mmCIF file of C-alpha atoms and ligand atoms in Angstrom:
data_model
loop_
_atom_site.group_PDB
_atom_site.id
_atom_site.type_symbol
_atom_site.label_atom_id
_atom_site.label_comp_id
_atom_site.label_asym_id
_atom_site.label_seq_id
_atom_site.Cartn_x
_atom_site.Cartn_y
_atom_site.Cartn_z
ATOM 1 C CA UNK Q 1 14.856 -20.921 -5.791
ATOM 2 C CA UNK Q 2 15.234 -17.576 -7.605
ATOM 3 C CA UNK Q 3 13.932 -14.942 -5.765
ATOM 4 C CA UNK Q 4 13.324 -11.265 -7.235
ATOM 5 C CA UNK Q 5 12.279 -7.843 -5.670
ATOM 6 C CA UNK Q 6 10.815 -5.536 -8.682
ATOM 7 C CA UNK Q 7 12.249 -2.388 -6.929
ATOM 8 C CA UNK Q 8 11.948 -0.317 -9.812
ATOM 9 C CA UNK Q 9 11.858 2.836 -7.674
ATOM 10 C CA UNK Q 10 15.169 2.327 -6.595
ATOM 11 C CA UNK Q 11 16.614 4.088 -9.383
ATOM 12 C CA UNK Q 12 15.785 6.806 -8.915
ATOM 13 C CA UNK Q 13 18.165 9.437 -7.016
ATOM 14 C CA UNK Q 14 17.616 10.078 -3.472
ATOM 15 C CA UNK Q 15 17.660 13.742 -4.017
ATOM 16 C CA UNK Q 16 17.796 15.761 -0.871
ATOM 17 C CA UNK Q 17 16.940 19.398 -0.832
ATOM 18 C CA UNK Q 18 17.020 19.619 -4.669
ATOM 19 C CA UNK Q 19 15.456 23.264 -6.073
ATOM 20 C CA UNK Q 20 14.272 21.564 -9.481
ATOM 21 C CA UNK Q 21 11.357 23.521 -11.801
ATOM 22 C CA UNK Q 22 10.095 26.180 -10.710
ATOM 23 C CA UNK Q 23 13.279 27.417 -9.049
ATOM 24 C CA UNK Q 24 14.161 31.275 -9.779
ATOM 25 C CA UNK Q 25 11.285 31.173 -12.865
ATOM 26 C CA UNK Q 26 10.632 34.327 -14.420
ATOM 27 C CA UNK Q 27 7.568 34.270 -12.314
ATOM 28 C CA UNK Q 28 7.483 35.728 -8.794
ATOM 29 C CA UNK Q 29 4.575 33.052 -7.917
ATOM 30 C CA UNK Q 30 6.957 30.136 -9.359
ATOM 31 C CA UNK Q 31 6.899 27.872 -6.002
ATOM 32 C CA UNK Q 32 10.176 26.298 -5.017
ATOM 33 C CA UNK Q 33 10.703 22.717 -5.214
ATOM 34 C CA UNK Q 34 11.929 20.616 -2.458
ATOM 35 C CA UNK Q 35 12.620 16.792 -2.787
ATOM 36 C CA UNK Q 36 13.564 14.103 -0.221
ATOM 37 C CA UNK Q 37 14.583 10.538 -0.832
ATOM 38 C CA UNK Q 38 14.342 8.223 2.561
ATOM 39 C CA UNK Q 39 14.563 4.522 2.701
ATOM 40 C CA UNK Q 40 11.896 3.571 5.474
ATOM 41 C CA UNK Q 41 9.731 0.777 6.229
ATOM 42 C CA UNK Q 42 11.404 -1.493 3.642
ATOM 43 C CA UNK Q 43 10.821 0.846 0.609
ATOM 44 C CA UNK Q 44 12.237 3.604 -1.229
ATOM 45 C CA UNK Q 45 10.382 6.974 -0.628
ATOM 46 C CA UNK Q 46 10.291 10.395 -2.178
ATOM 47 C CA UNK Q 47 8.493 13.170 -1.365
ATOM 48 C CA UNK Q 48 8.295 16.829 -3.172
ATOM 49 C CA UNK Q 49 6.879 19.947 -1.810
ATOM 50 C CA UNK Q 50 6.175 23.161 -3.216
ATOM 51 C CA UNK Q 51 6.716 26.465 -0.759
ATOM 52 C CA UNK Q 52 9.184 28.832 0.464
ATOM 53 C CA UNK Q 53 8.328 26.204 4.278
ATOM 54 C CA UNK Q 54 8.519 23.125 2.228
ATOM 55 C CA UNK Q 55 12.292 22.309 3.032
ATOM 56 C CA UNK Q 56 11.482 22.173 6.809
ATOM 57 C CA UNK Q 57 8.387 20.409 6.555
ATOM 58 C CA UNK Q 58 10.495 17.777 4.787
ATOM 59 C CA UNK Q 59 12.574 17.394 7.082
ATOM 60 C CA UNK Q 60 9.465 16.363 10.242
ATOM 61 C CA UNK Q 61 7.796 14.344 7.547
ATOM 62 C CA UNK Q 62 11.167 12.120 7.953
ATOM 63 C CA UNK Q 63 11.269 12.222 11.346
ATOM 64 C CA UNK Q 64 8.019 11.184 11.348
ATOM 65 C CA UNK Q 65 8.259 8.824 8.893
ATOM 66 C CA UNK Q 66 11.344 7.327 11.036
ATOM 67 C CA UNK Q 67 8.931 7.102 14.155
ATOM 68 C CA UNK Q 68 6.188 5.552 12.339
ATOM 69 C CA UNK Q 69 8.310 2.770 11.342
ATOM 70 C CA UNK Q 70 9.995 2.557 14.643
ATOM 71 C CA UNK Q 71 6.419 1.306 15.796
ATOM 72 C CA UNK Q 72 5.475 -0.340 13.232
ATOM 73 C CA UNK Q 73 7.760 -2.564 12.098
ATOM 74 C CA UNK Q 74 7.911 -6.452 12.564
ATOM 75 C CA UNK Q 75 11.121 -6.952 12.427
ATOM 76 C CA UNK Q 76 12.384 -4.335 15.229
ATOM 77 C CA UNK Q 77 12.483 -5.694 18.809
ATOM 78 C CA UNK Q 78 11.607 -2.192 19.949
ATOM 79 C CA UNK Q 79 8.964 -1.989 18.154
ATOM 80 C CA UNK Q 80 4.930 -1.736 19.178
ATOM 81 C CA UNK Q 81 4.105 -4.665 16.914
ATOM 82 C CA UNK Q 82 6.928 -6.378 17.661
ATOM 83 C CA UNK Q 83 6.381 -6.277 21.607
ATOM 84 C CA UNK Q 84 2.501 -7.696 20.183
ATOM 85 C CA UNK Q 85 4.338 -10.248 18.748
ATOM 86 C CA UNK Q 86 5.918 -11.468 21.140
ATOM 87 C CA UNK Q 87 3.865 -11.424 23.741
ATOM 88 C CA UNK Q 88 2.489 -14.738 24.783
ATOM 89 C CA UNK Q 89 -0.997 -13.214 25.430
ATOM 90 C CA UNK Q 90 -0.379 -10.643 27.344
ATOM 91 C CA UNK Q 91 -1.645 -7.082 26.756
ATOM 92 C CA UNK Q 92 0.651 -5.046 25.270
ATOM 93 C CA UNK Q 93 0.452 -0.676 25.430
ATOM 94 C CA UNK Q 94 -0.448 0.806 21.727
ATOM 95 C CA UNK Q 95 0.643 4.558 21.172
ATOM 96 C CA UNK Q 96 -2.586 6.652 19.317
ATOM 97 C CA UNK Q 97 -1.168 5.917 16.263
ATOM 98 C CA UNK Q 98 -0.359 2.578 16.364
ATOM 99 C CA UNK Q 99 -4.128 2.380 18.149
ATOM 100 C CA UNK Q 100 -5.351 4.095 15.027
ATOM 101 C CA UNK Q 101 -3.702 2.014 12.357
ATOM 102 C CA UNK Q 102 -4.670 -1.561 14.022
ATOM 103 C CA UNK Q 103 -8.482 -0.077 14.525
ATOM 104 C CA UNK Q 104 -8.892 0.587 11.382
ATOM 105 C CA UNK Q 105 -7.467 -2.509 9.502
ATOM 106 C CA UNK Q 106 -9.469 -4.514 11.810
ATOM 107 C CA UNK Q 107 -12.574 -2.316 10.339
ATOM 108 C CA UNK Q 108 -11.450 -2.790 7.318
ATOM 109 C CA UNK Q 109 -10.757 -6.618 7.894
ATOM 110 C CA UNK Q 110 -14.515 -6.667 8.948
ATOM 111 C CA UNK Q 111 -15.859 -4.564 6.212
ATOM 112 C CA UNK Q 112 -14.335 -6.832 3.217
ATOM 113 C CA UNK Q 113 -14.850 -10.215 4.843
ATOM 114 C CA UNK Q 114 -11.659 -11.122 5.568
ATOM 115 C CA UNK Q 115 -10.321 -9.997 2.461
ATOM 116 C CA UNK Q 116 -7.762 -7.976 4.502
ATOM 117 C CA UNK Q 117 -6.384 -10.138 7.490
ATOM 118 C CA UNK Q 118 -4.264 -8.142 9.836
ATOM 119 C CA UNK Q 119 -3.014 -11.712 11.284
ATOM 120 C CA UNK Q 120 -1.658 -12.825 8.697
ATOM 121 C CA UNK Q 121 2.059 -12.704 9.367
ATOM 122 C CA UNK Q 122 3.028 -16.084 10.318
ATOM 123 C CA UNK Q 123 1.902 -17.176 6.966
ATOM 124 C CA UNK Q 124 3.460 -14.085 5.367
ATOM 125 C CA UNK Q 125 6.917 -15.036 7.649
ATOM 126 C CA UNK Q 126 6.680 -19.227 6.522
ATOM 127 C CA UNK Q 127 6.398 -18.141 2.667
ATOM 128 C CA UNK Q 128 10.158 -16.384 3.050
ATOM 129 C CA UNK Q 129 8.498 -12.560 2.560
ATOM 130 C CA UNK Q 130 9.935 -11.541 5.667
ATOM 131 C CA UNK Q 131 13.684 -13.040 5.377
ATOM 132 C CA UNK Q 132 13.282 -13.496 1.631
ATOM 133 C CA UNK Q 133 14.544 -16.458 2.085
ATOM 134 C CA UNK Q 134 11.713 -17.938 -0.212
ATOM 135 C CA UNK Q 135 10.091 -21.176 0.464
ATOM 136 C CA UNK Q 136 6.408 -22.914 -0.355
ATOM 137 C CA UNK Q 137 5.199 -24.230 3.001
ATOM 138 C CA UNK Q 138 3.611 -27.752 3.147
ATOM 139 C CA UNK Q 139 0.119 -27.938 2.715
ATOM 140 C CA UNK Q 140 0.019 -29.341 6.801
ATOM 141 C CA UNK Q 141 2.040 -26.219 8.050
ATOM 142 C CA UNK Q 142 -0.354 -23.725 6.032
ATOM 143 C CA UNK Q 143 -3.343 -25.587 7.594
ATOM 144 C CA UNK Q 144 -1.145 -25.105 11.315
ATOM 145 C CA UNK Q 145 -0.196 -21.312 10.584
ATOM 146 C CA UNK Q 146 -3.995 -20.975 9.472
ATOM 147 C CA UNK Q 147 -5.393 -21.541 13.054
ATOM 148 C CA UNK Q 148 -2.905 -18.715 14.250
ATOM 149 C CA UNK Q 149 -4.826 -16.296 12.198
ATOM 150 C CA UNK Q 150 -8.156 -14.395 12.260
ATOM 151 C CA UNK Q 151 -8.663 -10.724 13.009
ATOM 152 C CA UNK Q 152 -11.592 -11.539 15.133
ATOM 153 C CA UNK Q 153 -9.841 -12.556 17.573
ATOM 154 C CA UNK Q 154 -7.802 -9.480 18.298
ATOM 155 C CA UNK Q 155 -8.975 -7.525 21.191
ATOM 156 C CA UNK Q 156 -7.879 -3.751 21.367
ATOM 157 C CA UNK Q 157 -9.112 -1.424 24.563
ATOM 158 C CA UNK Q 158 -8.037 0.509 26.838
ATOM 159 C CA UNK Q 159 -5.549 2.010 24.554
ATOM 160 C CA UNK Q 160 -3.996 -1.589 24.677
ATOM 161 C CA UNK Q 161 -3.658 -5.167 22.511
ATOM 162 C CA UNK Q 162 -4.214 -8.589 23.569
ATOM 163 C CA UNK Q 163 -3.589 -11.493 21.229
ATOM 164 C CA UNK Q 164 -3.869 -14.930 21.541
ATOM 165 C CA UNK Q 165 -0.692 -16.995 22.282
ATOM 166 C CA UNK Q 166 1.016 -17.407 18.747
ATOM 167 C CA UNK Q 167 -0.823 -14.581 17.003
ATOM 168 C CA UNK Q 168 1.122 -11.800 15.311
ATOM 169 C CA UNK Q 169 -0.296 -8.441 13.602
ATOM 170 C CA UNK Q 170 1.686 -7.204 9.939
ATOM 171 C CA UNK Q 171 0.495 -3.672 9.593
ATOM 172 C CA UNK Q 172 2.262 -3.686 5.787
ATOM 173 C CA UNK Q 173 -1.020 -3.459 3.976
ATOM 174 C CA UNK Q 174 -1.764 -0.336 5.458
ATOM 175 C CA UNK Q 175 0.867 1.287 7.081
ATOM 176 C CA UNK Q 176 2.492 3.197 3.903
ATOM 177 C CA UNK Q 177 -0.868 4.614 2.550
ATOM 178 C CA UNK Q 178 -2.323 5.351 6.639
ATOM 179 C CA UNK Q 179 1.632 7.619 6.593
ATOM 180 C CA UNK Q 180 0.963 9.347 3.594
ATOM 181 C CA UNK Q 181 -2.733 10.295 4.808
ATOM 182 C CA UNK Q 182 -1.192 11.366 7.961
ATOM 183 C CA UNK Q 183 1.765 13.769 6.337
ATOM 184 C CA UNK Q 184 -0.855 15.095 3.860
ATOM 185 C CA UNK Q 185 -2.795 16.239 6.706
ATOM 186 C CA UNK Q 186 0.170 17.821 8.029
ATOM 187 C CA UNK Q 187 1.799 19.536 5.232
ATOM 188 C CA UNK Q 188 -1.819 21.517 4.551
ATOM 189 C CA UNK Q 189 -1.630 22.227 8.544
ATOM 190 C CA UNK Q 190 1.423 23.777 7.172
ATOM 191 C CA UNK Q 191 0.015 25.807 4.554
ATOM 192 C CA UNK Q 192 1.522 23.381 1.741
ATOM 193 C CA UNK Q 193 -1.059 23.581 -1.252
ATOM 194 C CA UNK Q 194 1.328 21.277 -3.865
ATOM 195 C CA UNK Q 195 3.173 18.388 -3.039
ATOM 196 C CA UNK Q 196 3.898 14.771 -4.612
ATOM 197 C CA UNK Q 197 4.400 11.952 -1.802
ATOM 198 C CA UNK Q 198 5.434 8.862 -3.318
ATOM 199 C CA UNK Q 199 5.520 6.129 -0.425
ATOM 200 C CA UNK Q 200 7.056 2.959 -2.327
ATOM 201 C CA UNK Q 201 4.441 3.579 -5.455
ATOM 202 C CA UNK Q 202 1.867 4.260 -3.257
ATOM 203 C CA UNK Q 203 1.307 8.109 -3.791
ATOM 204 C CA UNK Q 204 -0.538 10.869 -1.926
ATOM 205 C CA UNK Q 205 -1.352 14.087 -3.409
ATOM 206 C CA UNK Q 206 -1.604 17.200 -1.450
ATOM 207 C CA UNK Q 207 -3.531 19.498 -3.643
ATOM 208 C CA UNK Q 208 -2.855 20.286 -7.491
ATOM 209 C CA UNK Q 209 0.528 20.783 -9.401
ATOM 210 C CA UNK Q 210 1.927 24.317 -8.382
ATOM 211 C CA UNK Q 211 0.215 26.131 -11.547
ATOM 212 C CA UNK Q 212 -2.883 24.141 -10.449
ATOM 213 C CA UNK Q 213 -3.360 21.647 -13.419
ATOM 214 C CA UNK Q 214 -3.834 17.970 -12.340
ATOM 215 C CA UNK Q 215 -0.921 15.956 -11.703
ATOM 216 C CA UNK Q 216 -0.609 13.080 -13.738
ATOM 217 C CA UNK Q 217 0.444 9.855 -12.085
ATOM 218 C CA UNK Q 218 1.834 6.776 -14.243
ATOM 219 C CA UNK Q 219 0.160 3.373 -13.261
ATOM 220 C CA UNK Q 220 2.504 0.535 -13.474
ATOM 221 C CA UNK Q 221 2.332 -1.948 -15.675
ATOM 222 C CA UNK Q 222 2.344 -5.225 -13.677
ATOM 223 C CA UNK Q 223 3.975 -7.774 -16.991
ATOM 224 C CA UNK Q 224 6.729 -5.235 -17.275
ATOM 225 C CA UNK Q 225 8.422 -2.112 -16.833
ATOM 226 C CA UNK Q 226 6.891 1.291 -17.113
ATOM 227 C CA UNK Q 227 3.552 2.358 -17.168
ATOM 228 C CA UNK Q 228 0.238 1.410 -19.266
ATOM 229 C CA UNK Q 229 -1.842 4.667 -18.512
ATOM 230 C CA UNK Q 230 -1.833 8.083 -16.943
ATOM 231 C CA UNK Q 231 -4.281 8.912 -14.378
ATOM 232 C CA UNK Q 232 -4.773 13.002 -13.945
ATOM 233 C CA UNK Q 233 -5.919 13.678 -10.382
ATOM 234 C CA UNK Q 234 -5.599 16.199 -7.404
ATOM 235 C CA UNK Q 235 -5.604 15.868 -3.305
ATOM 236 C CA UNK Q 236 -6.490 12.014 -3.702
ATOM 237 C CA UNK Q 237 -4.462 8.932 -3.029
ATOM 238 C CA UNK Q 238 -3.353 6.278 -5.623
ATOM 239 C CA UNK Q 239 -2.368 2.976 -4.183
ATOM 240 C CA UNK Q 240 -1.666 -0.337 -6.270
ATOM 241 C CA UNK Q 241 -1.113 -3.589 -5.270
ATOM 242 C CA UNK Q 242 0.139 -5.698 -7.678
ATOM 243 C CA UNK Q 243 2.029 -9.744 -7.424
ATOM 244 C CA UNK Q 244 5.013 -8.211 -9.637
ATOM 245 C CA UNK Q 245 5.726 -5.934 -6.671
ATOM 246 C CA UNK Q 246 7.572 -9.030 -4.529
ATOM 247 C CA UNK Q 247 7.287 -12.748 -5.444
ATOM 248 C CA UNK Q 248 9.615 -15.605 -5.843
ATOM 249 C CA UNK Q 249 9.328 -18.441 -9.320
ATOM 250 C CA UNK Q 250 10.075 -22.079 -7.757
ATOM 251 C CA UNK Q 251 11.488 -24.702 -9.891
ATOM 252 C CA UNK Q 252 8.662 -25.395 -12.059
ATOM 253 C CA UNK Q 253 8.501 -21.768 -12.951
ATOM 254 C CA UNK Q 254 5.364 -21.127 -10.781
ATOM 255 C CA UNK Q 255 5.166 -17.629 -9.144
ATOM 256 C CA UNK Q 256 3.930 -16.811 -5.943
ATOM 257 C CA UNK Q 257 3.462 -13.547 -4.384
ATOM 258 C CA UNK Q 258 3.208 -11.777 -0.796
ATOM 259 C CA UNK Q 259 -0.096 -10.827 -1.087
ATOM 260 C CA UNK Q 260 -2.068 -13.856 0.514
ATOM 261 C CA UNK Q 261 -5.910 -15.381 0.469
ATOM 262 C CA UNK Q 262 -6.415 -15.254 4.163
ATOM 263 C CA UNK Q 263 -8.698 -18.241 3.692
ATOM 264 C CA UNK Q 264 -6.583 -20.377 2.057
ATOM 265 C CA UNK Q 265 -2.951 -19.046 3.205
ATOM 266 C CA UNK Q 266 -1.335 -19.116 -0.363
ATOM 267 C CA UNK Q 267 -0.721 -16.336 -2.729
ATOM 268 C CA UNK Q 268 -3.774 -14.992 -3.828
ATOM 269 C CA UNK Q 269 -5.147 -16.394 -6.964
ATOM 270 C CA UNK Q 270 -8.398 -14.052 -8.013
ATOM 271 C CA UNK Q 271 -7.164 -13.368 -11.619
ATOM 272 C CA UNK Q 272 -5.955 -10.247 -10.956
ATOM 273 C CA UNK Q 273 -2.245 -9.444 -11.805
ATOM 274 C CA UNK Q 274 -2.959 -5.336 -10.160
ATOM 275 C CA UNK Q 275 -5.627 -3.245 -8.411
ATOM 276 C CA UNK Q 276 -5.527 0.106 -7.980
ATOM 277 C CA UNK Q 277 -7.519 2.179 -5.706
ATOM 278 C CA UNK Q 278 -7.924 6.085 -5.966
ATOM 279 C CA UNK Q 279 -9.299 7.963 -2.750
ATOM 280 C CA UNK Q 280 -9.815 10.736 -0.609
ATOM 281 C CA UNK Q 281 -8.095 9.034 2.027
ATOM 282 C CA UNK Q 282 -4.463 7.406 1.647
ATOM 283 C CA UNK Q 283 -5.033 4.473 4.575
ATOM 284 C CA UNK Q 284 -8.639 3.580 2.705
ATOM 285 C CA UNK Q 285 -6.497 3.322 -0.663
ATOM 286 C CA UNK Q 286 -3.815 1.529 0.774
ATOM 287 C CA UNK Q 287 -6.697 -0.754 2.820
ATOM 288 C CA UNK Q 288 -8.686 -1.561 -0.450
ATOM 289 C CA UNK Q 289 -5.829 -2.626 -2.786
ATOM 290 C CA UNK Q 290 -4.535 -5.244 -1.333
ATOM 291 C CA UNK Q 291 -8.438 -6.375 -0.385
ATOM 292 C CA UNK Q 292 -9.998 -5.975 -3.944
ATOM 293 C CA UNK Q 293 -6.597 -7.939 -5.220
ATOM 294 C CA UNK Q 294 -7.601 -10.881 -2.914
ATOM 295 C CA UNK Q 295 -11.560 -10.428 -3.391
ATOM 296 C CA UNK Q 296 -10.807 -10.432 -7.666
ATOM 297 C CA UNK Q 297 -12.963 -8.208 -9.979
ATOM 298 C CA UNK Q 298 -15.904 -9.812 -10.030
ATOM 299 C CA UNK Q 299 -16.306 -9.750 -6.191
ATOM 300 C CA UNK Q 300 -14.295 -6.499 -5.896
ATOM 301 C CA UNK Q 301 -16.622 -4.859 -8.604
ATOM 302 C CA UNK Q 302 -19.242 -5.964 -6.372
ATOM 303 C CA UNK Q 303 -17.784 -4.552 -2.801
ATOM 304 C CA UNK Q 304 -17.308 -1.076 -5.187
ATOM 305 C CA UNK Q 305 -20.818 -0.901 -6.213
ATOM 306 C CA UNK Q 306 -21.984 -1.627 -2.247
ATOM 307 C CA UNK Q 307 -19.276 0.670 -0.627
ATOM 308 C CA UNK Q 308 -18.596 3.351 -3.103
ATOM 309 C CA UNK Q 309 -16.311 6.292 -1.693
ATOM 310 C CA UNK Q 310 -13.475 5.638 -4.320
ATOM 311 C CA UNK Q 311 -12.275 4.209 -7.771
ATOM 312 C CA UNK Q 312 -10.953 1.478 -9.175
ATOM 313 C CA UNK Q 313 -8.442 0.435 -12.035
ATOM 314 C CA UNK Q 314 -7.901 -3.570 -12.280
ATOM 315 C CA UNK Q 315 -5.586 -5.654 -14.729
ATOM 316 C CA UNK Q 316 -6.796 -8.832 -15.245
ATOM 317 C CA UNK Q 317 -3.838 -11.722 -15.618
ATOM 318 C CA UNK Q 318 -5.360 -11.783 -19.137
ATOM 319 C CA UNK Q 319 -4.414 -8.130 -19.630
ATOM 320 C CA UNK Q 320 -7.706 -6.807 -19.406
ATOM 321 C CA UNK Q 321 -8.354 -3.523 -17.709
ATOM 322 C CA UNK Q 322 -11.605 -2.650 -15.610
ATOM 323 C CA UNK Q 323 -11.703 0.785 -14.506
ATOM 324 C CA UNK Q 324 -14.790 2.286 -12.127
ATOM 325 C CA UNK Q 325 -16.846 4.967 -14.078
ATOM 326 C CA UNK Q 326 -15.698 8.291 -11.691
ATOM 327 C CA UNK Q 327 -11.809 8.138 -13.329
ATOM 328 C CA UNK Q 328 -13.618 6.784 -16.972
ATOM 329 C CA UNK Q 329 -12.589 10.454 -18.225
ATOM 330 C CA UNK Q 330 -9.568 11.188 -16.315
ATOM 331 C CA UNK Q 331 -7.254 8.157 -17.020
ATOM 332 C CA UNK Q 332 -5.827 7.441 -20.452
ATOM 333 C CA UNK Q 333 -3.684 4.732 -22.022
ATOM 334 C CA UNK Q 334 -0.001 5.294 -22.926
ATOM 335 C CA UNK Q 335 0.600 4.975 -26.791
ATOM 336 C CA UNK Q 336 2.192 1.295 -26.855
ATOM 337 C CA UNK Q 337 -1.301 -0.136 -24.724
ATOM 338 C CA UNK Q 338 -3.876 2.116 -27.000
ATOM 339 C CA UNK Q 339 -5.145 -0.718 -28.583
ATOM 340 C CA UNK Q 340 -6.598 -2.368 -25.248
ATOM 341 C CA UNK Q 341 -10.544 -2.633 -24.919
ATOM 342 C CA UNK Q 342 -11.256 -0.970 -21.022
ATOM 343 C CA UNK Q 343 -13.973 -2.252 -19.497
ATOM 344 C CA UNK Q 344 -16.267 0.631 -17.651
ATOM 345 C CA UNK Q 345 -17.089 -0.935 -14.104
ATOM 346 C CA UNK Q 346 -20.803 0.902 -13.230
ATOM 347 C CA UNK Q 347 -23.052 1.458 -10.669
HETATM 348 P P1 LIG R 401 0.109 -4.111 -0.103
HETATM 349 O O1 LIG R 401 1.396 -3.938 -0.851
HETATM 350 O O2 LIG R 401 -0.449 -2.867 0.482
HETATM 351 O O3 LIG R 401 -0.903 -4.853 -0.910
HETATM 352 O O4 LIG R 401 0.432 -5.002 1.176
HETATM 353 C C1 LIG R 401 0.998 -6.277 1.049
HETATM 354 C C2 LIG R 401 1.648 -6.685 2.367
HETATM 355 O O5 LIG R 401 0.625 -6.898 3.358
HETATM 356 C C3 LIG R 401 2.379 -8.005 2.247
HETATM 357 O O6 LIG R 401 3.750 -7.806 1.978
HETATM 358 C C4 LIG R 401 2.143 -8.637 3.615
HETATM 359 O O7 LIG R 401 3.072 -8.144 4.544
HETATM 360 C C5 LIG R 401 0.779 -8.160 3.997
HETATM 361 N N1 LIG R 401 -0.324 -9.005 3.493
HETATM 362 C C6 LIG R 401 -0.322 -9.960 2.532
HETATM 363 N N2 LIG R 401 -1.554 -10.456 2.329
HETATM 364 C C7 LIG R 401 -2.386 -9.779 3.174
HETATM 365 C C8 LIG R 401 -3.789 -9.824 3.446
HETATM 366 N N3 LIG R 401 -4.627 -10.616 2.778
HETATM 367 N N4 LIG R 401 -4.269 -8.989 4.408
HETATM 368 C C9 LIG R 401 -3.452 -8.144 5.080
HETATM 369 N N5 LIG R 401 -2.135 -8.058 4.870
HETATM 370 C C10 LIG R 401 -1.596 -8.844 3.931
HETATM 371 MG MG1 LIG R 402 -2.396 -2.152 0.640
#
């Protein structure tokens, strides 16, 4: 089989420390620029500050970064979900993060039906997303792996998990955008009013540019490379999930994808080929994409209209884009796409 990873992001330089625009401008307010490029929780990161404290609060957002995925991971035997993983039904200790994270995608799991399934890893691991090495399970071992899933039947209390025997969490729908909510938060403890925090595509903005315009954030177009529109925004969160971003082609050329239909256990098939979300808040972003990608835009448009609190930008496999009527003035297609009809999702 012929397995690909779209890692587009990769490159880019992992520029440490860099003093790019703004550095010794004619301006006394010019802010300086600080950049960091980290490889963490399976993805390529960079993050830009602007502020004389900015290099230092780089350097903790790594650290923390590092910690995060220290917990976090699935793959690490030191690791909180890890020890959950592996632990035959026994309760298992959950630092307040890791608490955090796992209460809310279990919200969020209850909120969109199922859309988002925190227990969906052994499916996720018997595709080949885990050890890429890329397989399509039988339709009897889906059906097996299946019964091994459901959020609603994860208990978390006393600052604690319990899952039944065979059950493991995957935090990876919601763990990038919940760490970029989390080091927003922490840079504007800091007194940082401008920075860029792009968490494998996912991106948090703290604030505006430094001259306070907008920043304006490429969305990536999921048939190819580059992006189909610009999206000008401030202090919000922009997560996409998309089936170019990992997927393997079998034989017969058919693709499949690591985001999954928790009710059927294959790659999700809801005509979508991306969904965007644009929030307030990074782990809602991160939450919603991969939900609305499963739930498709008819039943996504319809979760928007009920739930509000953010915005939407959908490609259709067709091409077609959908956007949700609060970014109708504030996104705008690149040159090569200008001839594409959007569809205005409203209320
Ligand atoms: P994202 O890129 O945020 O859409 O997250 C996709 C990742 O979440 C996948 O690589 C899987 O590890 C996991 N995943 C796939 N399908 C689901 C689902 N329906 N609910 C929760 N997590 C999922
Ligand atoms: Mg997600």
């Amino acid at each position: 089989m012929k397995s690909k990873r779209l890692l587009g992001l990769l490159l880019l330089p992992a520029a440490a420390s860099l003093c790019l625009a703004g550095c010794g401008g004619s301006s006394e307010t010019a802010a300086r620029e600080y950049s960091k490029g980290i490889f963490a929780m399976g993805t390529y990161m960079e993050l830009t500050a602007y502020g004389e404290q900015a290099e230092s609060v780089l350097d903790e957002a790594e650290n923390r970064i590092r910690e995060w995925e220290a917990l976090w991971s699935t793959t690490d035997e030191d690791s909180e979900i890890y020890a959950a993983n592996h632990s035959q039904g026994r309760t298992v200790p959950l630092s307040s993060e890791t608490e955090e994270l796992l209460q809310f995608a279990l919200k969020m799991a209850r909120q969109t039906g199922g859309a988002l399934d925190p227990t969906i890893y052994p499916l996720v691991n018997a595709w080949g997303f885990i050890s890429q090495e890329y397989r399509v399970p039988s339709q009897r071992e889906i059906g097996e792996l299946l019964a091994l899933t459901g959020y609603e039947k994860v208990k978390v209390e006393n600052h604690g998990v319990t899952l039944p025997e065979g059950m493991q969490l995957d935090l990876g729908a919601v763990g990038k955008g919940y760490a970029g909510e989390l080091l927003a938060d922490y840079f504007k403890e800091e007194g940082i009013s401008s920075a860029l925090l792009n968490i494998g595509g996912n991106i948090q903005m703290v604030g505006s540019r430094p001259d306070g315009t907008k920043w304006r954030i490429g969305i990536r177009n999921p048939f190819g490379e580059g992006s189909f529109g610009v999206l000008e925004s401030e202090d919000t969160a922009v997560v996409t999930s998309g089936g170019y971003e990992r997927y393997f082609t079998d034989e017969d050329g058919t693709v499949y994808w690591h985001i999954l239909d928790p009710d059927t256990g294959r790659p999700a098939q809801s005509g979508l080929a991306s969904a965007t979300i644009i929030a307030d808040s990074g782990r809602m972003a991160d939450a919603l994409s991969t939900s609305i990608f499963v739930m498709g835009l008819e039943e996504g448009s319809e979760y928007w209209k009920n739930h509000g609190e953010f915005d939407m930008l959908l490609v259709t496999q067709d091409g077609e884009i959908y956007l949700t009527e609060g970014i109708e003035d504030s996104f705008t297609l690149e040159d090569a796409f200008s001839d594409r009809e959007m569809h205005v999702i409203r209320k």
